[in-house]
Amino acid sequence: MAAMATTAVAQDDLVKQAKKLSDKGQMEEAVALLKPALTSDQTLDKAKAWNVMSEIQHKIFMVGQQIEAENKVKQTQTPYDTTAMYNAFLASLEAAMKCDEYDRQPDEKGKVKLAYRKQNQDRFFTQRLIALQAGQHEYQKKNNEGAMKAWGLYVDSNSDPLFTGIDMTSDNYLIDFAYNTGLLAYTLKKYDLAKKYAAIAANDAEKAKEANELVIFSMRDGAKTAADSAVYVNKIKELHKQNPNEDRYFNLLQDYYVKSGNMEALGKWAEEEIAMNAQNKMAWALKGEVLMNTQKWDEAVAAYVKSAEIDPTFVQVIFNAGVCLNSKAIEMKDQLADKKTGNLTTANFNKIKEVLMEAKVHLEKARELDPTQEKVKWAYPLYQIYYTVGDKAKSAEMEALLENK
């Protein structure tokens, strides 16, 4: 116990020695001496240690500030390290916030006695803006990591308990720099930080649209597990419900479900979208795609037809309806043909022909809407139908068209 007490005294003595060195202008030595005491479990007064570090770093910053001011007033060019000056300010603000963390901890009697908050509030409330200058300095140097850290500290300090009792809501720079910080974090692939800062920016009505986009892109690109992906999808769904007229959210969900290759999940989501908006042509089209994939021809055609009713120029769904009916006819032929000879009775052929004629209507409509086959390839399925029903002239026309491709 005596040894532990001696060690604790030694650690706290480092704080006093560091302060003396800084008073003599020996800043680097003071910082180096003080650092061990900041993290040592033997330091009895951590709040004081961090406060001394904040003061030392602020003195380093002020040396640079004074030279900068004199250069402007006297038109001189006394050299100074701008980067070191700004780094010292950032370190000073960080230390003040850390000091407050320990300062607000209750003593052995359960009481909180704030010794340093007022002086640090007075110093940093307005000086916080220097963190923005520090970030701009790093950004101009193309040091995105440095800019992100400086701007991030500015944003973080806005909600730090250090400034308890001060109205921080009138911060005119918070939203823009929260977004800028998030954007830099995203470019650096620090997706958790990107989400954190973009979410702050999203609290502003004017910035919400682009900030929420950054949030969901960070969720998407930073997803590592199925649980992460689920959180991403749920976030988009939440935004989609809040902003039903924003196509981007629907498109992002569509991209996710289509790329997942999970037809069951895609079908379920399509049904959710239809329930939300029965006039969503893409939701009907996706429902048709899922049903087509599972060879439920009639149900798929019904979904495609509904999509085409909403948008009569939606050539892809009109074409797909024709393809489904064509596939249905082929399936019927296999089922109705004589098992030994492969022949069809007249009655059974007429049943198939009826389906093919319905398919022909859709495919000819697709041809009308897309005569050059830029969007859908209608020539071959039409050839199959014309050939099967015995329309020699039109089957020859399609055959020639296919040969010229």
Short mmCIF file of C-alpha atoms in Angstrom, two decimals, residues 17-400:
data_model
loop_
_atom_site.label_atom_id
_atom_site.label_comp_id
_atom_site.label_asym_id
_atom_site.label_seq_id
_atom_site.Cartn_x
_atom_site.Cartn_y
_atom_site.Cartn_z
CA GLN A 17 6.61 19.34 -13.02
CA ALA A 18 5.01 19.52 -16.47
CA LYS A 19 3.26 22.76 -15.54
CA LYS A 20 6.54 24.26 -14.36
CA LEU A 21 8.26 23.31 -17.60
CA SER A 22 5.50 24.93 -19.63
CA ASP A 23 5.79 28.10 -17.55
CA LYS A 24 9.45 28.18 -18.60
CA GLY A 25 8.47 27.79 -22.24
CA GLN A 26 9.70 24.20 -22.49
CA MET A 27 6.54 22.98 -24.14
CA GLU A 28 7.67 19.80 -25.86
CA GLU A 29 9.37 18.60 -22.69
CA ALA A 30 6.24 19.41 -20.68
CA VAL A 31 4.00 17.43 -23.03
CA ALA A 32 6.33 14.42 -23.04
CA LEU A 33 6.57 14.44 -19.24
CA LEU A 34 2.83 14.76 -18.73
CA LYS A 35 1.60 12.07 -21.13
CA PRO A 36 2.17 9.06 -18.85
CA ALA A 37 0.13 10.66 -16.07
CA LEU A 38 -2.90 11.06 -18.36
CA THR A 39 -3.45 7.32 -18.69
CA SER A 40 -1.87 5.97 -15.51
CA ASP A 41 -4.21 4.34 -13.01
CA GLN A 42 -1.95 5.82 -10.33
CA THR A 43 -2.79 9.42 -11.19
CA LEU A 44 -5.12 10.60 -8.43
CA ASP A 45 -6.42 13.77 -10.10
CA LYS A 46 -6.99 12.94 -13.78
CA ALA A 47 -9.09 16.06 -14.30
CA LYS A 48 -6.17 18.25 -13.26
CA ALA A 49 -3.74 16.30 -15.44
CA TRP A 50 -5.91 16.72 -18.53
CA ASN A 51 -6.51 20.37 -17.72
CA VAL A 52 -2.77 21.02 -17.52
CA MET A 53 -2.34 19.27 -20.88
CA SER A 54 -5.06 21.48 -22.34
CA GLU A 55 -3.31 24.60 -21.04
CA ILE A 56 0.10 23.52 -22.37
CA GLN A 57 -1.29 22.75 -25.82
CA HIS A 58 -3.15 26.03 -25.84
CA LYS A 59 0.08 27.90 -25.06
CA ILE A 60 1.73 26.17 -28.03
CA PHE A 61 -1.19 27.24 -30.19
CA MET A 62 -1.02 30.84 -28.95
CA VAL A 63 2.67 31.11 -29.85
CA GLY A 64 1.78 30.39 -33.47
CA GLN A 65 -1.24 32.68 -33.31
CA GLN A 66 0.88 35.55 -32.04
CA ILE A 67 3.44 35.17 -34.84
CA GLU A 68 0.63 34.96 -37.39
CA ALA A 69 -0.95 38.15 -36.04
CA GLU A 70 2.36 40.03 -35.96
CA ASN A 71 3.10 39.01 -39.55
CA LYS A 72 -0.21 40.49 -40.65
CA VAL A 73 0.17 43.72 -38.70
CA LYS A 74 3.88 44.32 -39.33
CA GLN A 75 3.90 42.86 -42.85
CA THR A 76 6.69 40.51 -41.79
CA GLN A 77 7.30 36.87 -42.69
CA THR A 78 8.47 35.31 -39.48
CA PRO A 79 8.21 31.55 -40.06
CA TYR A 80 5.99 29.35 -37.91
CA ASP A 81 4.54 25.86 -38.24
CA THR A 82 0.88 26.34 -39.15
CA THR A 83 0.11 22.63 -38.96
CA ALA A 84 1.68 22.33 -35.52
CA MET A 85 -0.23 25.40 -34.38
CA TYR A 86 -3.59 23.95 -35.41
CA ASN A 87 -2.74 20.51 -34.07
CA ALA A 88 -1.98 22.07 -30.71
CA PHE A 89 -5.36 23.77 -30.66
CA LEU A 90 -7.15 20.53 -31.48
CA ALA A 91 -5.19 18.72 -28.78
CA SER A 92 -6.06 21.49 -26.33
CA LEU A 93 -9.79 21.24 -27.04
CA GLU A 94 -9.70 17.44 -26.85
CA ALA A 95 -7.88 17.62 -23.51
CA ALA A 96 -10.42 20.10 -22.15
CA MET A 97 -13.24 17.72 -23.07
CA LYS A 98 -11.35 14.86 -21.45
CA CYS A 99 -10.74 17.01 -18.37
CA ASP A 100 -14.48 17.61 -18.10
CA GLU A 101 -15.14 13.88 -18.32
CA TYR A 102 -13.14 13.34 -15.12
CA ASP A 103 -14.17 16.63 -13.56
CA ARG A 104 -17.84 15.66 -13.52
CA GLN A 105 -17.26 12.33 -11.79
CA PRO A 106 -18.57 12.22 -8.20
CA ASP A 107 -16.12 12.09 -5.30
CA GLU A 108 -16.11 9.50 -2.53
CA LYS A 109 -19.13 11.25 -0.97
CA GLY A 110 -21.05 11.10 -4.24
CA LYS A 111 -20.77 14.84 -4.89
CA VAL A 112 -19.70 16.49 -8.13
CA LYS A 113 -17.47 19.54 -7.73
CA LEU A 114 -16.66 21.05 -11.11
CA ALA A 115 -13.26 22.68 -10.85
CA TYR A 116 -12.41 23.37 -14.49
CA ARG A 117 -15.60 23.56 -16.55
CA LYS A 118 -16.20 27.32 -16.31
CA GLN A 119 -12.69 28.32 -17.36
CA ASN A 120 -12.71 25.85 -20.27
CA GLN A 121 -16.15 26.95 -21.36
CA ASP A 122 -14.98 30.56 -21.42
CA ARG A 123 -11.92 29.63 -23.45
CA PHE A 124 -13.40 27.26 -26.00
CA PHE A 125 -16.99 28.34 -26.58
CA THR A 126 -15.99 30.84 -29.24
CA GLN A 127 -12.58 29.36 -30.03
CA ARG A 128 -14.23 26.12 -31.24
CA LEU A 129 -14.38 27.79 -34.66
CA ILE A 130 -10.60 27.41 -34.91
CA ALA A 131 -11.22 23.67 -35.36
CA LEU A 132 -12.95 24.56 -38.65
CA GLN A 133 -9.91 26.55 -39.73
CA ALA A 134 -7.70 23.62 -38.78
CA GLY A 135 -9.81 21.31 -40.91
CA GLN A 136 -9.74 23.69 -43.85
CA HIS A 137 -5.96 23.90 -43.55
CA GLU A 138 -5.67 20.11 -43.72
CA TYR A 139 -8.20 19.88 -46.55
CA GLN A 140 -6.20 22.33 -48.65
CA LYS A 141 -3.15 20.13 -48.04
CA LYS A 142 -5.25 17.24 -49.41
CA ASN A 143 -5.05 15.56 -46.01
CA ASN A 144 -8.62 14.30 -45.84
CA GLU A 145 -7.95 12.30 -42.70
CA GLY A 146 -6.71 15.39 -40.88
CA ALA A 147 -9.60 17.51 -42.12
CA MET A 148 -12.09 14.84 -41.05
CA LYS A 149 -10.64 14.70 -37.54
CA ALA A 150 -10.61 18.48 -37.10
CA TRP A 151 -14.14 19.01 -38.39
CA GLY A 152 -15.30 15.96 -36.48
CA LEU A 153 -13.95 17.41 -33.25
CA TYR A 154 -15.84 20.64 -33.94
CA VAL A 155 -19.08 18.70 -34.44
CA ASP A 156 -18.49 16.45 -31.42
CA SER A 157 -17.77 19.40 -29.16
CA ASN A 158 -21.19 20.87 -29.93
CA SER A 159 -22.89 18.16 -27.87
CA ASP A 160 -20.10 17.56 -25.37
CA PRO A 161 -21.05 17.93 -21.67
CA LEU A 162 -18.25 20.50 -21.37
CA PHE A 163 -20.69 23.08 -22.73
CA THR A 164 -23.60 22.14 -20.49
CA GLY A 165 -25.68 25.21 -19.67
CA ILE A 166 -24.72 27.02 -22.89
CA ASP A 167 -27.17 27.29 -25.80
CA MET A 168 -25.44 25.41 -28.62
CA THR A 169 -28.48 25.34 -30.92
CA SER A 170 -27.48 28.56 -32.69
CA ASP A 171 -24.41 26.89 -34.23
CA ASN A 172 -24.68 27.98 -37.88
CA TYR A 173 -21.84 25.75 -39.03
CA LEU A 174 -22.80 22.49 -37.35
CA ILE A 175 -24.96 20.95 -40.08
CA ASP A 176 -22.72 21.74 -43.03
CA PHE A 177 -19.59 20.52 -41.29
CA ALA A 178 -21.32 17.43 -39.93
CA TYR A 179 -22.16 16.57 -43.54
CA ASN A 180 -18.66 17.45 -44.78
CA THR A 181 -17.12 15.30 -42.06
CA GLY A 182 -19.40 12.41 -42.96
CA LEU A 183 -18.55 12.78 -46.64
CA LEU A 184 -14.81 12.71 -45.94
CA ALA A 185 -15.27 9.68 -43.71
CA TYR A 186 -17.16 7.94 -46.51
CA THR A 187 -14.38 8.62 -49.03
CA LEU A 188 -11.93 7.20 -46.48
CA LYS A 189 -14.18 4.11 -46.10
CA LYS A 190 -14.73 4.87 -42.43
CA TYR A 191 -18.40 4.00 -42.76
CA ASP A 192 -19.34 4.09 -39.07
CA LEU A 193 -18.05 7.65 -38.77
CA ALA A 194 -19.75 8.58 -42.04
CA LYS A 195 -23.09 7.33 -40.67
CA LYS A 196 -22.54 9.13 -37.36
CA TYR A 197 -21.90 12.56 -38.86
CA ALA A 198 -24.37 12.26 -41.74
CA ALA A 199 -27.09 11.36 -39.23
CA ILE A 200 -26.40 14.63 -37.41
CA ALA A 201 -26.70 16.57 -40.67
CA ALA A 202 -29.96 14.73 -41.45
CA ASN A 203 -31.61 16.50 -38.50
CA ASP A 204 -31.75 19.62 -40.65
CA ALA A 205 -34.73 19.72 -43.03
CA GLU A 206 -32.79 21.32 -45.87
CA LYS A 207 -29.86 18.93 -45.58
CA ALA A 208 -31.86 15.80 -44.77
CA LYS A 209 -32.19 14.52 -48.32
CA GLU A 210 -28.49 14.34 -49.18
CA ALA A 211 -27.48 13.49 -45.62
CA ASN A 212 -29.82 10.50 -45.49
CA GLU A 213 -28.43 9.36 -48.81
CA LEU A 214 -24.95 9.41 -47.29
CA VAL A 215 -26.25 7.45 -44.29
CA ILE A 216 -27.70 4.67 -46.40
CA PHE A 217 -24.70 4.49 -48.75
CA SER A 218 -22.47 4.15 -45.70
CA MET A 219 -24.72 1.40 -44.36
CA ARG A 220 -24.67 -0.39 -47.70
CA ASP A 221 -20.94 -0.18 -48.32
CA GLY A 222 -20.03 -0.86 -44.71
CA ALA A 223 -22.28 -3.92 -44.32
CA LYS A 224 -20.28 -6.98 -43.30
CA THR A 225 -22.97 -9.34 -42.02
CA ALA A 226 -26.55 -10.30 -42.83
CA ALA A 227 -27.58 -8.29 -39.78
CA ASP A 228 -25.83 -5.20 -41.18
CA SER A 229 -27.67 -5.66 -44.48
CA ALA A 230 -30.98 -5.98 -42.64
CA VAL A 231 -30.35 -2.69 -40.83
CA TYR A 232 -29.50 -1.07 -44.18
CA VAL A 233 -32.70 -2.30 -45.82
CA ASN A 234 -34.87 -1.29 -42.87
CA LYS A 235 -33.37 2.21 -42.94
CA ILE A 236 -34.22 2.61 -46.63
CA LYS A 237 -37.73 1.30 -46.01
CA GLU A 238 -38.15 3.84 -43.21
CA LEU A 239 -37.03 6.67 -45.49
CA HIS A 240 -39.18 5.30 -48.32
CA LYS A 241 -42.29 5.45 -46.14
CA GLN A 242 -41.42 8.96 -45.02
CA ASN A 243 -40.77 10.10 -48.60
CA PRO A 244 -43.03 7.96 -50.85
CA ASN A 245 -42.54 10.25 -53.84
CA GLU A 246 -38.74 9.89 -53.76
CA ASP A 247 -37.87 7.32 -56.43
CA ARG A 248 -34.33 6.91 -55.12
CA TYR A 249 -35.42 4.88 -52.10
CA PHE A 250 -37.55 2.53 -54.16
CA ASN A 251 -34.70 2.15 -56.66
CA LEU A 252 -32.21 1.34 -53.90
CA LEU A 253 -34.52 -1.31 -52.47
CA GLN A 254 -35.10 -2.75 -55.93
CA ASP A 255 -31.36 -2.89 -56.54
CA TYR A 256 -30.84 -4.67 -53.22
CA TYR A 257 -33.54 -7.29 -53.68
CA VAL A 258 -32.75 -7.99 -57.33
CA LYS A 259 -29.02 -8.38 -56.64
CA SER A 260 -29.70 -10.63 -53.67
CA GLY A 261 -31.12 -13.26 -56.03
CA ASN A 262 -33.69 -14.18 -53.37
CA MET A 263 -36.91 -14.49 -55.37
CA GLU A 264 -39.02 -15.12 -52.28
CA ALA A 265 -37.77 -11.93 -50.59
CA LEU A 266 -38.19 -9.97 -53.83
CA GLY A 267 -41.77 -11.19 -54.20
CA LYS A 268 -42.63 -10.34 -50.61
CA TRP A 269 -41.20 -6.86 -50.99
CA ALA A 270 -43.07 -6.33 -54.27
CA GLU A 271 -46.31 -7.19 -52.46
CA GLU A 272 -45.43 -4.68 -49.71
CA GLU A 273 -44.90 -1.98 -52.33
CA ILE A 274 -48.19 -2.78 -54.06
CA ALA A 275 -49.99 -2.59 -50.72
CA MET A 276 -48.38 0.80 -50.16
CA ASN A 277 -49.12 2.07 -53.69
CA ALA A 278 -51.22 -0.01 -56.07
CA GLN A 279 -50.25 2.31 -58.93
CA ASN A 280 -46.56 1.43 -58.71
CA LYS A 281 -45.88 -0.10 -62.12
CA MET A 282 -42.41 -1.34 -61.13
CA ALA A 283 -43.78 -3.21 -58.12
CA TRP A 284 -46.23 -5.04 -60.38
CA ALA A 285 -43.44 -5.71 -62.87
CA LEU A 286 -41.25 -7.20 -60.13
CA LYS A 287 -44.13 -9.33 -58.91
CA GLY A 288 -44.54 -10.59 -62.47
CA GLU A 289 -40.82 -11.37 -62.68
CA VAL A 290 -40.93 -13.48 -59.52
CA LEU A 291 -44.02 -15.38 -60.71
CA MET A 292 -42.49 -15.84 -64.16
CA ASN A 293 -39.33 -17.20 -62.55
CA THR A 294 -41.42 -19.81 -60.73
CA GLN A 295 -43.36 -20.64 -63.94
CA LYS A 296 -46.68 -19.43 -62.58
CA TRP A 297 -47.62 -18.20 -66.04
CA ASP A 298 -51.19 -16.96 -65.53
CA GLU A 299 -50.37 -15.09 -62.32
CA ALA A 300 -47.29 -13.57 -63.93
CA VAL A 301 -49.30 -12.42 -66.94
CA ALA A 302 -51.90 -10.85 -64.64
CA ALA A 303 -49.15 -8.88 -62.83
CA TYR A 304 -47.56 -7.76 -66.10
CA VAL A 305 -50.92 -6.71 -67.52
CA LYS A 306 -51.60 -4.64 -64.41
CA SER A 307 -48.22 -2.92 -64.82
CA ALA A 308 -49.02 -2.21 -68.49
CA GLU A 309 -52.41 -0.77 -67.54
CA ILE A 310 -50.62 1.76 -65.35
CA ASP A 311 -48.12 2.55 -68.12
CA PRO A 312 -49.24 1.43 -71.61
CA THR A 313 -45.77 2.25 -73.00
CA PHE A 314 -43.96 -0.12 -70.61
CA VAL A 315 -42.81 -2.40 -73.40
CA GLN A 316 -40.79 -4.78 -71.22
CA VAL A 317 -43.82 -5.99 -69.24
CA ILE A 318 -45.94 -6.27 -72.37
CA PHE A 319 -43.22 -8.40 -73.95
CA ASN A 320 -42.87 -10.52 -70.80
CA ALA A 321 -46.61 -11.19 -70.76
CA GLY A 322 -46.31 -12.54 -74.29
CA VAL A 323 -43.30 -14.67 -73.37
CA CYS A 324 -45.15 -16.13 -70.37
CA LEU A 325 -48.10 -17.12 -72.54
CA ASN A 326 -45.77 -18.57 -75.15
CA SER A 327 -44.07 -20.62 -72.42
CA LYS A 328 -47.47 -21.70 -71.12
CA ALA A 329 -48.39 -22.95 -74.60
CA ILE A 330 -45.15 -24.97 -74.84
CA GLU A 331 -45.85 -26.48 -71.42
CA MET A 332 -49.42 -27.35 -72.49
CA LYS A 333 -48.14 -29.05 -75.63
CA ASP A 334 -45.87 -31.27 -73.55
CA GLN A 335 -48.78 -32.16 -71.28
CA LEU A 336 -51.46 -32.70 -73.96
CA ALA A 337 -49.44 -34.46 -76.66
CA ASP A 338 -49.81 -38.21 -77.09
CA LYS A 339 -47.12 -39.86 -74.97
CA LYS A 340 -46.19 -42.32 -77.73
CA THR A 341 -46.57 -40.35 -80.96
CA GLY A 342 -46.24 -36.79 -79.73
CA ASN A 343 -49.29 -35.80 -81.79
CA LEU A 344 -52.07 -33.48 -80.66
CA THR A 345 -55.77 -33.92 -81.14
CA THR A 346 -57.57 -31.05 -82.89
CA ALA A 347 -59.27 -30.10 -79.65
CA ASN A 348 -56.01 -29.98 -77.75
CA PHE A 349 -54.28 -28.05 -80.54
CA ASN A 350 -57.06 -25.46 -80.44
CA LYS A 351 -56.55 -25.06 -76.69
CA ILE A 352 -52.87 -24.33 -77.28
CA LYS A 353 -53.64 -22.08 -80.25
CA GLU A 354 -55.96 -19.98 -78.08
CA VAL A 355 -53.09 -19.29 -75.65
CA LEU A 356 -50.68 -18.56 -78.52
CA MET A 357 -53.08 -16.06 -80.06
CA GLU A 358 -53.25 -14.26 -76.72
CA ALA A 359 -49.45 -14.25 -76.57
CA LYS A 360 -49.36 -12.86 -80.13
CA VAL A 361 -51.41 -9.84 -79.10
CA HIS A 362 -48.87 -8.88 -76.44
CA LEU A 363 -45.83 -9.54 -78.63
CA GLU A 364 -47.23 -7.60 -81.57
CA LYS A 365 -47.91 -4.71 -79.21
CA ALA A 366 -44.26 -4.93 -78.09
CA ARG A 367 -43.23 -4.83 -81.74
CA GLU A 368 -45.36 -1.72 -82.26
CA LEU A 369 -43.78 0.04 -79.27
CA ASP A 370 -40.22 -1.09 -80.01
CA PRO A 371 -39.93 -1.65 -83.78
CA THR A 372 -36.12 -1.77 -83.79
CA GLN A 373 -35.92 -4.26 -80.87
CA GLU A 374 -33.75 -1.92 -78.82
CA LYS A 375 -35.51 -2.84 -75.57
CA VAL A 376 -36.95 -6.32 -76.19
CA LYS A 377 -36.26 -9.08 -78.72
CA TRP A 378 -39.76 -9.93 -79.95
CA ALA A 379 -38.83 -11.46 -83.34
CA TYR A 380 -38.08 -15.03 -82.27
CA PRO A 381 -41.11 -15.63 -79.99
CA LEU A 382 -43.33 -14.16 -82.72
CA TYR A 383 -41.72 -16.48 -85.27
CA GLN A 384 -42.52 -19.45 -82.99
CA ILE A 385 -46.17 -18.41 -82.75
CA TYR A 386 -46.63 -17.69 -86.46
CA TYR A 387 -44.98 -20.97 -87.37
CA THR A 388 -47.05 -22.99 -84.89
CA VAL A 389 -50.42 -21.51 -85.93
CA GLY A 390 -49.56 -21.89 -89.61
CA ASP A 391 -49.18 -18.24 -90.62
CA LYS A 392 -46.56 -18.87 -93.31
CA ALA A 393 -46.26 -15.29 -94.56
CA LYS A 394 -45.57 -13.80 -91.15
CA SER A 395 -43.32 -16.64 -90.02
CA ALA A 396 -41.26 -16.09 -93.17
CA GLU A 397 -41.12 -12.36 -92.36
CA MET A 398 -39.80 -13.11 -88.85
CA GLU A 399 -37.36 -15.69 -90.19
CA ALA A 400 -35.90 -13.16 -92.62
#
